[in-house]
């Protein structure tokens, strides 16, 4: 079955430090890949997505992610974290099948120290 | 314009009771999705509507769960004989079409607590 793994349940970084959140997927073909952010009391917000083409994709709020087929990974990065980035981050895939059924990972909770 | 709205934001009920959760999608969005997010987990797909019809209800846990979208806009998720294990945040999302490349816009969720 298709699945998404986010190995890190909780990450803490200092403000201004770089960030990388890991995501691995299990699927036979190239899926459509997404990163969402969920802040307390807020709905899920799309950060970025990968469908095809350039494997390095840029998103909102200064985030980027790189698709690596050989590693079945789609890691999220940010060069300099801001305190407002503290939130929960979810990686998700859509298995191409004619509609947009998202399969989410368990999430990584990011804490930012001043 | 307005985003996806969900009511109520919180619902506390007793075991065995019936509850209805409402979702108002973005106007004009034909696709609507329900997900359930348990504590410490990512959202899990429940059901997908294209227009008025449930095109995929494979995620509904059992026959106590049912959802409708009679006019192709507002949707209601209905849970009969609630159990403590139904406690979770129920999320609704809509997209302009059902295409894989169309962004899903999520509502803030309804937090259901079954005592």
Tab-separated table of C-alpha atoms in Angstrom, chain A residues 32 34 36 38 41-46 49 51 88 90 94-107, chain B residues 33 35 37 40-45 48 55-56 58-59 91 95 97-108:
chain	number	residue	atom	x	y	z
A	32	UNK	CA	2.363	13.928	-6.817
A	34	UNK	CA	2.991	18.012	-1.282
A	36	UNK	CA	1.419	21.311	4.145
A	38	UNK	CA	-0.696	23.395	10.178
A	41	UNK	CA	-6.155	26.879	15.280
A	42	UNK	CA	-5.453	27.168	11.570
A	43	UNK	CA	-6.369	24.965	8.679
A	44	UNK	CA	-3.790	23.108	6.651
A	45	UNK	CA	-1.980	25.406	4.250
A	46	UNK	CA	-0.158	24.240	1.144
A	49	UNK	CA	3.963	20.753	-4.516
A	51	UNK	CA	4.228	17.050	-10.087
A	88	UNK	CA	3.305	21.070	12.395
A	90	UNK	CA	2.846	17.283	6.881
A	94	UNK	CA	-1.578	11.829	-4.301
A	95	UNK	CA	-1.625	8.577	-6.159
A	96	UNK	CA	-2.598	9.412	-9.690
A	97	UNK	CA	-6.037	7.967	-10.205
A	98	UNK	CA	-8.146	10.721	-11.551
A	99	UNK	CA	-8.758	12.622	-8.378
A	100	UNK	CA	-6.939	14.268	-5.552
A	101	UNK	CA	-6.965	11.788	-2.662
A	102	UNK	CA	-4.230	12.862	-0.286
A	103	UNK	CA	-2.279	10.391	1.840
A	104	UNK	CA	-0.509	12.155	4.690
A	105	UNK	CA	2.452	11.344	6.843
A	106	UNK	CA	2.164	11.534	10.623
A	107	UNK	CA	3.699	14.997	10.702
B	33	UNK	CA	-13.147	15.888	0.693
B	35	UNK	CA	-10.513	13.766	6.404
B	37	UNK	CA	-7.130	13.682	12.106
B	40	UNK	CA	-0.635	12.960	16.910
B	41	UNK	CA	-1.481	11.707	13.430
B	42	UNK	CA	-1.770	13.104	9.958
B	43	UNK	CA	-5.183	13.516	8.354
B	44	UNK	CA	-6.750	10.330	6.985
B	45	UNK	CA	-9.026	10.337	3.982
B	48	UNK	CA	-14.652	12.351	-1.673
B	55	UNK	CA	-17.203	9.107	-5.778
B	56	UNK	CA	-15.028	7.377	-3.172
B	58	UNK	CA	-13.488	3.897	0.946
B	59	UNK	CA	-12.112	5.747	3.967
B	91	UNK	CA	-11.328	18.295	8.331
B	95	UNK	CA	-10.884	22.069	-4.770
B	97	UNK	CA	-12.027	20.403	-9.776
B	98	UNK	CA	-11.020	16.877	-8.831
B	99	UNK	CA	-7.819	16.954	-10.859
B	100	UNK	CA	-4.659	15.837	-9.108
B	101	UNK	CA	-3.054	19.191	-9.776
B	102	UNK	CA	-5.835	21.243	-8.232
B	103	UNK	CA	-4.987	22.536	-4.772
B	104	UNK	CA	-7.167	21.408	-1.917
B	105	UNK	CA	-8.158	24.202	0.453
B	106	UNK	CA	-8.784	23.052	4.000
B	107	UNK	CA	-11.195	24.329	6.602
B	108	UNK	CA	-10.190	24.832	10.251
